[in-house]
Structure formats: C-alpha cells, structure tokens
Amino acid sequence: MSDAAEVLPAWSRITRWLEKHAPGDHAALRPGASAAALTALEAGLGFPPHPALRALLAACDGVVPRRASDEAGAFLIGYSLLDTEKVLEWQRHLATRAEDAVEEGYEDEVGRTAHARWVPFAQALTGDLLFVDHREGGYGTVCELSFGDPDHRRPWPGLGAMLGDLAGAMEEETPLLAVGRRPAVHEGRMLEWPTV
C-alpha cells in the first residue's frame, strides 16, 4: 500500500480514538479542505503537495487554533494540524529563510534548517514544525524542525507511516519510540505526549 493510501485508514483510527478518549481534541478538528482550497495551496506552493499530505488535508483542514497549552488540539505528538492557508504561510516562511541564508553566505543552512521544498503541516506552540519533505532525495518523508536545533530530524518515511504509528501508540497505550514520547490523556479531554 502506498503512503497516501495509508493516510485515510490511519486517520480514521485516530479520529475514532479521539472521539472516545479525548473529546476536546476531537471537537477541535475542522472539516476537510475544499477542492478550491487544495488547488489554491498547489498554486501557492508552485508544485503539487505530496499525495499523502493532500489526502490528510482533504480529510481535515487543520484544527481550531490553540492559544495556550491547556487548550485541546495538539494531539499529534504535541503539534496542532495546520489548515491549508497556514501550510502555505509556513512554507513561504521556510522558503524565505532559505533564500536569506544563501544571500548572507550561509548556504550550508539550506536543507538543514530551512528549504523551499519543505511543506509544514503541523505546529507546536513553541513554533516548532512537522513538515513533509518535497525534495527529490527525501520526497515524502516526515521531518521535525525545532528552531533551537542545528538540524532537522526525519523520524518517519512518510505521513501514512507516521499516522499509523500514532494510531497504534494511542490504541495500545504504548510509547512512540521514533520520537521518545508516550500518549497520555489529560483531564479526560485531550491527548498529551510526555517524554518516555
């Protein structure tokens, strides 16, 4: 099964689990992006979003924005899903950072801390990002970018694999070894991911 084909079954498992165990997170989910919004995203990016990312956005166009850590919606290992407009906004931000690095003589930073072909899909309150790499060498991999670190990490080969791992950890109540975190429901309403 392709990575894109894995997205919807895994997403269904996640949303069913959230509805039963973390209703605050489930209530934060927004409906899927319209065809027009997905077309606008592709036009803004200048390249098509990876099929797995497109499938996720078509199923859920982000979550209700959080303003504090005690608000629901950060059930993706502490990250909140972005809507199509924020996906494009953050991709443009990373593209600008990459351009600025080249102009300032820091070409080695491009591909380590920013790149025009990185498409963020989730953000933590700290500003850290999860993104899908759209470069030829890493096409489709899911990466984590922490703005205090000198390099990004590649914990999953694809979005379908990531969502499948999350669904399994949630259902089994087991640690997610790829990132060293475990699922824990807070106040019976939202999912948190403390470190193992």
PDB file of C-alpha atoms in Angstrom:
ATOM      1  CA  MET A   1       0.000   0.000   0.000  1.00  0.00           C
ATOM      2  CA  SER A   2       1.323   3.460  -0.875  1.00  0.00           C
ATOM      3  CA  ASP A   3       1.950   6.076   1.788  1.00  0.00           C
ATOM      4  CA  ALA A   4      -1.010   8.137   0.546  1.00  0.00           C
ATOM      5  CA  ALA A   5      -3.306   5.076   0.696  1.00  0.00           C
ATOM      6  CA  GLU A   6      -2.296   4.553   4.349  1.00  0.00           C
ATOM      7  CA  VAL A   7      -3.377   8.051   5.403  1.00  0.00           C
ATOM      8  CA  LEU A   8      -7.166   7.681   5.490  1.00  0.00           C
ATOM      9  CA  PRO A   9      -7.317   4.323   7.336  1.00  0.00           C
ATOM     10  CA  ALA A  10      -4.842   5.615   9.941  1.00  0.00           C
ATOM     11  CA  TRP A  11      -6.665   8.948  10.202  1.00  0.00           C
ATOM     12  CA  SER A  12      -9.965   7.135  10.781  1.00  0.00           C
ATOM     13  CA  ARG A  13      -8.386   5.149  13.626  1.00  0.00           C
ATOM     14  CA  ILE A  14      -7.040   8.363  15.177  1.00  0.00           C
ATOM     15  CA  THR A  15     -10.327  10.256  14.959  1.00  0.00           C
ATOM     16  CA  ARG A  16     -12.321   7.320  16.387  1.00  0.00           C
ATOM     17  CA  TRP A  17      -9.864   7.087  19.286  1.00  0.00           C
ATOM     18  CA  LEU A  18     -10.013  10.841  19.920  1.00  0.00           C
ATOM     19  CA  GLU A  19     -13.801  10.840  19.885  1.00  0.00           C
ATOM     20  CA  LYS A  20     -13.868   8.158  22.578  1.00  0.00           C
ATOM     21  CA  HIS A  21     -10.872   9.106  24.753  1.00  0.00           C
ATOM     22  CA  ALA A  22     -10.004  12.771  24.060  1.00  0.00           C
ATOM     23  CA  PRO A  23     -13.242  14.567  23.131  1.00  0.00           C
ATOM     24  CA  GLY A  24     -11.666  18.016  23.397  1.00  0.00           C
ATOM     25  CA  ASP A  25      -9.161  17.129  20.684  1.00  0.00           C
ATOM     26  CA  HIS A  26     -11.903  15.579  18.559  1.00  0.00           C
ATOM     27  CA  ALA A  27     -14.003  18.750  18.858  1.00  0.00           C
ATOM     28  CA  ALA A  28     -11.011  20.821  17.663  1.00  0.00           C
ATOM     29  CA  LEU A  29     -10.892  19.021  14.289  1.00  0.00           C
ATOM     30  CA  ARG A  30     -12.005  21.047  11.289  1.00  0.00           C
ATOM     31  CA  PRO A  31     -13.734  19.602   8.209  1.00  0.00           C
ATOM     32  CA  GLY A  32     -11.604  18.656   5.226  1.00  0.00           C
ATOM     33  CA  ALA A  33     -10.261  21.276   2.838  1.00  0.00           C
ATOM     34  CA  SER A  34     -12.339  22.026  -0.244  1.00  0.00           C
ATOM     35  CA  ALA A  35     -11.084  21.259  -3.744  1.00  0.00           C
ATOM     36  CA  ALA A  36     -10.686  25.024  -4.264  1.00  0.00           C
ATOM     37  CA  ALA A  37      -8.524  25.356  -1.137  1.00  0.00           C
ATOM     38  CA  LEU A  38      -6.315  22.453  -2.252  1.00  0.00           C
ATOM     39  CA  THR A  39      -5.981  23.976  -5.721  1.00  0.00           C
ATOM     40  CA  ALA A  40      -5.043  27.328  -4.168  1.00  0.00           C
ATOM     41  CA  LEU A  41      -2.453  25.591  -1.995  1.00  0.00           C
ATOM     42  CA  GLU A  42      -0.850  23.932  -5.002  1.00  0.00           C
ATOM     43  CA  ALA A  43      -0.820  27.217  -6.912  1.00  0.00           C
ATOM     44  CA  GLY A  44       0.774  28.988  -3.958  1.00  0.00           C
ATOM     45  CA  LEU A  45       3.415  26.315  -3.458  1.00  0.00           C
ATOM     46  CA  GLY A  46       4.279  26.200  -7.143  1.00  0.00           C
ATOM     47  CA  PHE A  47       4.343  22.383  -7.008  1.00  0.00           C
ATOM     48  CA  PRO A  48       1.797  19.725  -6.066  1.00  0.00           C
ATOM     49  CA  PRO A  49       1.623  18.727  -2.410  1.00  0.00           C
ATOM     50  CA  HIS A  50       2.631  15.122  -1.752  1.00  0.00           C
ATOM     51  CA  PRO A  51      -0.415  12.833  -2.263  1.00  0.00           C
ATOM     52  CA  ALA A  52      -0.319  11.787   1.408  1.00  0.00           C
ATOM     53  CA  LEU A  53      -0.413  15.414   2.578  1.00  0.00           C
ATOM     54  CA  ARG A  54      -3.179  16.197   0.122  1.00  0.00           C
ATOM     55  CA  ALA A  55      -5.185  13.229   1.457  1.00  0.00           C
ATOM     56  CA  LEU A  56      -4.759  14.407   5.062  1.00  0.00           C
ATOM     57  CA  LEU A  57      -5.792  17.990   4.264  1.00  0.00           C
ATOM     58  CA  ALA A  58      -8.815  16.722   2.304  1.00  0.00           C
ATOM     59  CA  ALA A  59      -9.833  14.771   5.416  1.00  0.00           C
ATOM     60  CA  CYS A  60      -9.070  17.528   7.956  1.00  0.00           C
ATOM     61  CA  ASP A  61      -8.189  21.142   7.199  1.00  0.00           C
ATOM     62  CA  GLY A  62      -6.344  21.689  10.466  1.00  0.00           C
ATOM     63  CA  VAL A  63      -7.681  22.231  13.959  1.00  0.00           C
ATOM     64  CA  VAL A  64      -9.182  25.170  15.799  1.00  0.00           C
ATOM     65  CA  PRO A  65      -6.098  27.304  16.598  1.00  0.00           C
ATOM     66  CA  ARG A  66      -4.733  26.961  20.125  1.00  0.00           C
ATOM     67  CA  ARG A  67      -3.656  29.937  22.190  1.00  0.00           C
ATOM     68  CA  ALA A  68      -2.484  28.119  25.316  1.00  0.00           C
ATOM     69  CA  SER A  69      -1.027  24.750  26.249  1.00  0.00           C
ATOM     70  CA  ASP A  70      -4.138  23.776  28.210  1.00  0.00           C
ATOM     71  CA  GLU A  71      -6.313  24.023  25.083  1.00  0.00           C
ATOM     72  CA  ALA A  72      -7.046  20.902  23.046  1.00  0.00           C
ATOM     73  CA  GLY A  73      -5.827  20.269  19.513  1.00  0.00           C
ATOM     74  CA  ALA A  74      -2.162  19.245  19.850  1.00  0.00           C
ATOM     75  CA  PHE A  75      -2.742  15.503  19.644  1.00  0.00           C
ATOM     76  CA  LEU A  76      -0.004  14.912  17.024  1.00  0.00           C
ATOM     77  CA  ILE A  77       2.862  14.419  19.497  1.00  0.00           C
ATOM     78  CA  GLY A  78       2.314  17.939  20.813  1.00  0.00           C
ATOM     79  CA  TYR A  79       1.686  19.537  17.406  1.00  0.00           C
ATOM     80  CA  SER A  80      -1.543  21.006  16.015  1.00  0.00           C
ATOM     81  CA  LEU A  81      -2.568  20.387  12.408  1.00  0.00           C
ATOM     82  CA  LEU A  82      -2.382  23.459  10.183  1.00  0.00           C
ATOM     83  CA  ASP A  83      -5.057  24.467   7.689  1.00  0.00           C
ATOM     84  CA  THR A  84      -4.175  24.991   4.014  1.00  0.00           C
ATOM     85  CA  GLU A  85      -3.612  28.736   4.473  1.00  0.00           C
ATOM     86  CA  LYS A  86      -1.181  28.196   7.363  1.00  0.00           C
ATOM     87  CA  VAL A  87       0.557  25.378   5.457  1.00  0.00           C
ATOM     88  CA  LEU A  88       1.291  27.831   2.659  1.00  0.00           C
ATOM     89  CA  GLU A  89       2.240  30.627   5.072  1.00  0.00           C
ATOM     90  CA  TRP A  90       4.798  28.421   6.840  1.00  0.00           C
ATOM     91  CA  GLN A  91       6.184  27.019   3.574  1.00  0.00           C
ATOM     92  CA  ARG A  92       6.764  30.572   2.364  1.00  0.00           C
ATOM     93  CA  HIS A  93       8.438  31.421   5.666  1.00  0.00           C
ATOM     94  CA  LEU A  94      10.856  28.484   5.276  1.00  0.00           C
ATOM     95  CA  ALA A  95      11.498  29.401   1.631  1.00  0.00           C
ATOM     96  CA  THR A  96      12.332  32.974   2.663  1.00  0.00           C
ATOM     97  CA  ARG A  97      14.650  31.728   5.419  1.00  0.00           C
ATOM     98  CA  ALA A  98      16.449  29.546   2.874  1.00  0.00           C
ATOM     99  CA  GLU A  99      16.820  32.481   0.458  1.00  0.00           C
ATOM    100  CA  ASP A 100      18.100  34.725   3.248  1.00  0.00           C
ATOM    101  CA  ALA A 101      20.656  32.103   4.296  1.00  0.00           C
ATOM    102  CA  VAL A 102      22.052  31.971   0.749  1.00  0.00           C
ATOM    103  CA  GLU A 103      22.183  35.780   0.491  1.00  0.00           C
ATOM    104  CA  GLU A 104      24.023  36.008   3.816  1.00  0.00           C
ATOM    105  CA  GLY A 105      26.563  33.352   2.853  1.00  0.00           C
ATOM    106  CA  TYR A 106      25.139  30.513   4.960  1.00  0.00           C
ATOM    107  CA  GLU A 107      24.360  28.095   2.108  1.00  0.00           C
ATOM    108  CA  ASP A 108      25.092  25.116   4.387  1.00  0.00           C
ATOM    109  CA  GLU A 109      21.956  26.006   6.410  1.00  0.00           C
ATOM    110  CA  VAL A 110      19.714  25.328   3.389  1.00  0.00           C
ATOM    111  CA  GLY A 111      18.412  21.795   3.753  1.00  0.00           C
ATOM    112  CA  ARG A 112      19.343  21.673   7.436  1.00  0.00           C
ATOM    113  CA  THR A 113      17.157  24.372   8.981  1.00  0.00           C
ATOM    114  CA  ALA A 114      15.060  25.630   6.041  1.00  0.00           C
ATOM    115  CA  HIS A 115      14.173  24.781   2.444  1.00  0.00           C
ATOM    116  CA  ALA A 116      11.609  25.963  -0.116  1.00  0.00           C
ATOM    117  CA  ARG A 117      10.504  22.353  -0.683  1.00  0.00           C
ATOM    118  CA  TRP A 118       9.632  21.699   2.966  1.00  0.00           C
ATOM    119  CA  VAL A 119       5.863  21.858   3.453  1.00  0.00           C
ATOM    120  CA  PRO A 120       4.818  22.156   7.129  1.00  0.00           C
ATOM    121  CA  PHE A 121       1.550  20.531   8.185  1.00  0.00           C
ATOM    122  CA  ALA A 122       1.635  20.848  11.991  1.00  0.00           C
ATOM    123  CA  GLN A 123       2.999  23.361  14.509  1.00  0.00           C
ATOM    124  CA  ALA A 124       3.717  23.349  18.239  1.00  0.00           C
ATOM    125  CA  LEU A 125       3.033  26.383  20.427  1.00  0.00           C
ATOM    126  CA  THR A 126       6.813  26.874  20.537  1.00  0.00           C
ATOM    127  CA  GLY A 127       6.843  27.377  16.756  1.00  0.00           C
ATOM    128  CA  ASP A 128       8.473  24.004  16.042  1.00  0.00           C
ATOM    129  CA  LEU A 129       7.141  22.283  12.921  1.00  0.00           C
ATOM    130  CA  LEU A 130       6.375  18.918  11.394  1.00  0.00           C
ATOM    131  CA  PHE A 131       6.800  19.001   7.627  1.00  0.00           C
ATOM    132  CA  VAL A 132       6.712  16.787   4.561  1.00  0.00           C
ATOM    133  CA  ASP A 133       9.906  16.967   2.520  1.00  0.00           C
ATOM    134  CA  HIS A 134       9.206  17.599  -1.172  1.00  0.00           C
ATOM    135  CA  ARG A 135      12.817  17.438  -2.334  1.00  0.00           C
ATOM    136  CA  GLU A 136      13.830  14.691  -4.734  1.00  0.00           C
ATOM    137  CA  GLY A 137      16.170  12.954  -2.280  1.00  0.00           C
ATOM    138  CA  GLY A 138      13.747  12.870   0.643  1.00  0.00           C
ATOM    139  CA  TYR A 139      10.385  13.067  -1.132  1.00  0.00           C
ATOM    140  CA  GLY A 140       7.537  12.259   1.221  1.00  0.00           C
ATOM    141  CA  THR A 141       9.495  11.866   4.453  1.00  0.00           C
ATOM    142  CA  VAL A 142       8.072  13.457   7.600  1.00  0.00           C
ATOM    143  CA  CYS A 143      10.539  15.628   9.469  1.00  0.00           C
ATOM    144  CA  GLU A 144      10.586  17.538  12.735  1.00  0.00           C
ATOM    145  CA  LEU A 145      12.116  21.010  12.831  1.00  0.00           C
ATOM    146  CA  SER A 146      12.902  22.543  16.191  1.00  0.00           C
ATOM    147  CA  PHE A 147      14.040  26.132  15.756  1.00  0.00           C
ATOM    148  CA  GLY A 148      16.619  25.829  18.517  1.00  0.00           C
ATOM    149  CA  ASP A 149      18.360  22.827  16.915  1.00  0.00           C
ATOM    150  CA  PRO A 150      21.099  22.971  14.277  1.00  0.00           C
ATOM    151  CA  ASP A 151      19.394  20.366  12.085  1.00  0.00           C
ATOM    152  CA  HIS A 152      16.025  18.731  11.462  1.00  0.00           C
ATOM    153  CA  ARG A 153      15.150  15.094  12.265  1.00  0.00           C
ATOM    154  CA  ARG A 154      13.490  12.505   9.978  1.00  0.00           C
ATOM    155  CA  PRO A 155      11.504  10.218  12.284  1.00  0.00           C
ATOM    156  CA  TRP A 156       9.155   8.751   9.613  1.00  0.00           C
ATOM    157  CA  PRO A 157       9.494   7.653   5.983  1.00  0.00           C
ATOM    158  CA  GLY A 158       6.051   9.074   5.205  1.00  0.00           C
ATOM    159  CA  LEU A 159       2.874  10.638   6.536  1.00  0.00           C
ATOM    160  CA  GLY A 160       0.894   7.402   6.310  1.00  0.00           C
ATOM    161  CA  ALA A 161       3.558   5.617   8.355  1.00  0.00           C
ATOM    162  CA  MET A 162       3.549   8.410  10.945  1.00  0.00           C
ATOM    163  CA  LEU A 163      -0.233   8.410  11.349  1.00  0.00           C
ATOM    164  CA  GLY A 164      -0.248   4.603  11.536  1.00  0.00           C
ATOM    165  CA  ASP A 165       2.385   4.670  14.283  1.00  0.00           C
ATOM    166  CA  LEU A 166       0.435   7.324  16.205  1.00  0.00           C
ATOM    167  CA  ALA A 167      -2.810   5.378  15.897  1.00  0.00           C
ATOM    168  CA  GLY A 168      -1.092   2.223  17.161  1.00  0.00           C
ATOM    169  CA  ALA A 169       0.507   4.006  20.120  1.00  0.00           C
ATOM    170  CA  MET A 170      -2.814   5.590  21.049  1.00  0.00           C
ATOM    171  CA  GLU A 171      -4.801   2.360  20.761  1.00  0.00           C
ATOM    172  CA  GLU A 172      -2.207   0.232  22.566  1.00  0.00           C
ATOM    173  CA  GLU A 173      -1.192   2.960  25.047  1.00  0.00           C
ATOM    174  CA  THR A 174       2.446   2.281  24.214  1.00  0.00           C
ATOM    175  CA  PRO A 175       5.423   4.612  23.706  1.00  0.00           C
ATOM    176  CA  LEU A 176       6.136   6.029  20.284  1.00  0.00           C
ATOM    177  CA  LEU A 177       9.795   5.092  20.058  1.00  0.00           C
ATOM    178  CA  ALA A 178      10.504   7.154  16.905  1.00  0.00           C
ATOM    179  CA  VAL A 179      10.252  10.323  18.997  1.00  0.00           C
ATOM    180  CA  GLY A 180      10.605   9.027  22.576  1.00  0.00           C
ATOM    181  CA  ARG A 181       7.132  10.039  23.739  1.00  0.00           C
ATOM    182  CA  ARG A 182       4.091   8.216  25.082  1.00  0.00           C
ATOM    183  CA  PRO A 183       0.373   9.005  24.850  1.00  0.00           C
ATOM    184  CA  ALA A 184      -1.436  10.194  27.974  1.00  0.00           C
ATOM    185  CA  VAL A 185      -4.951  11.631  28.230  1.00  0.00           C
ATOM    186  CA  HIS A 186      -5.118  14.865  30.265  1.00  0.00           C
ATOM    187  CA  GLU A 187      -8.294  15.568  32.270  1.00  0.00           C
ATOM    188  CA  GLY A 188     -10.230  13.100  30.112  1.00  0.00           C
ATOM    189  CA  ARG A 189     -10.379  15.617  27.273  1.00  0.00           C
ATOM    190  CA  MET A 190      -7.054  15.980  25.418  1.00  0.00           C
ATOM    191  CA  LEU A 191      -4.085  13.885  24.405  1.00  0.00           C
ATOM    192  CA  GLU A 192      -0.589  14.783  25.559  1.00  0.00           C
ATOM    193  CA  TRP A 193       2.734  13.177  24.645  1.00  0.00           C
ATOM    194  CA  PRO A 194       5.185  13.368  27.584  1.00  0.00           C
ATOM    195  CA  THR A 195       8.708  12.083  27.008  1.00  0.00           C
ATOM    196  CA  VAL A 196       9.410   8.470  27.878  1.00  0.00           C
TER     197      VAL A 196
END
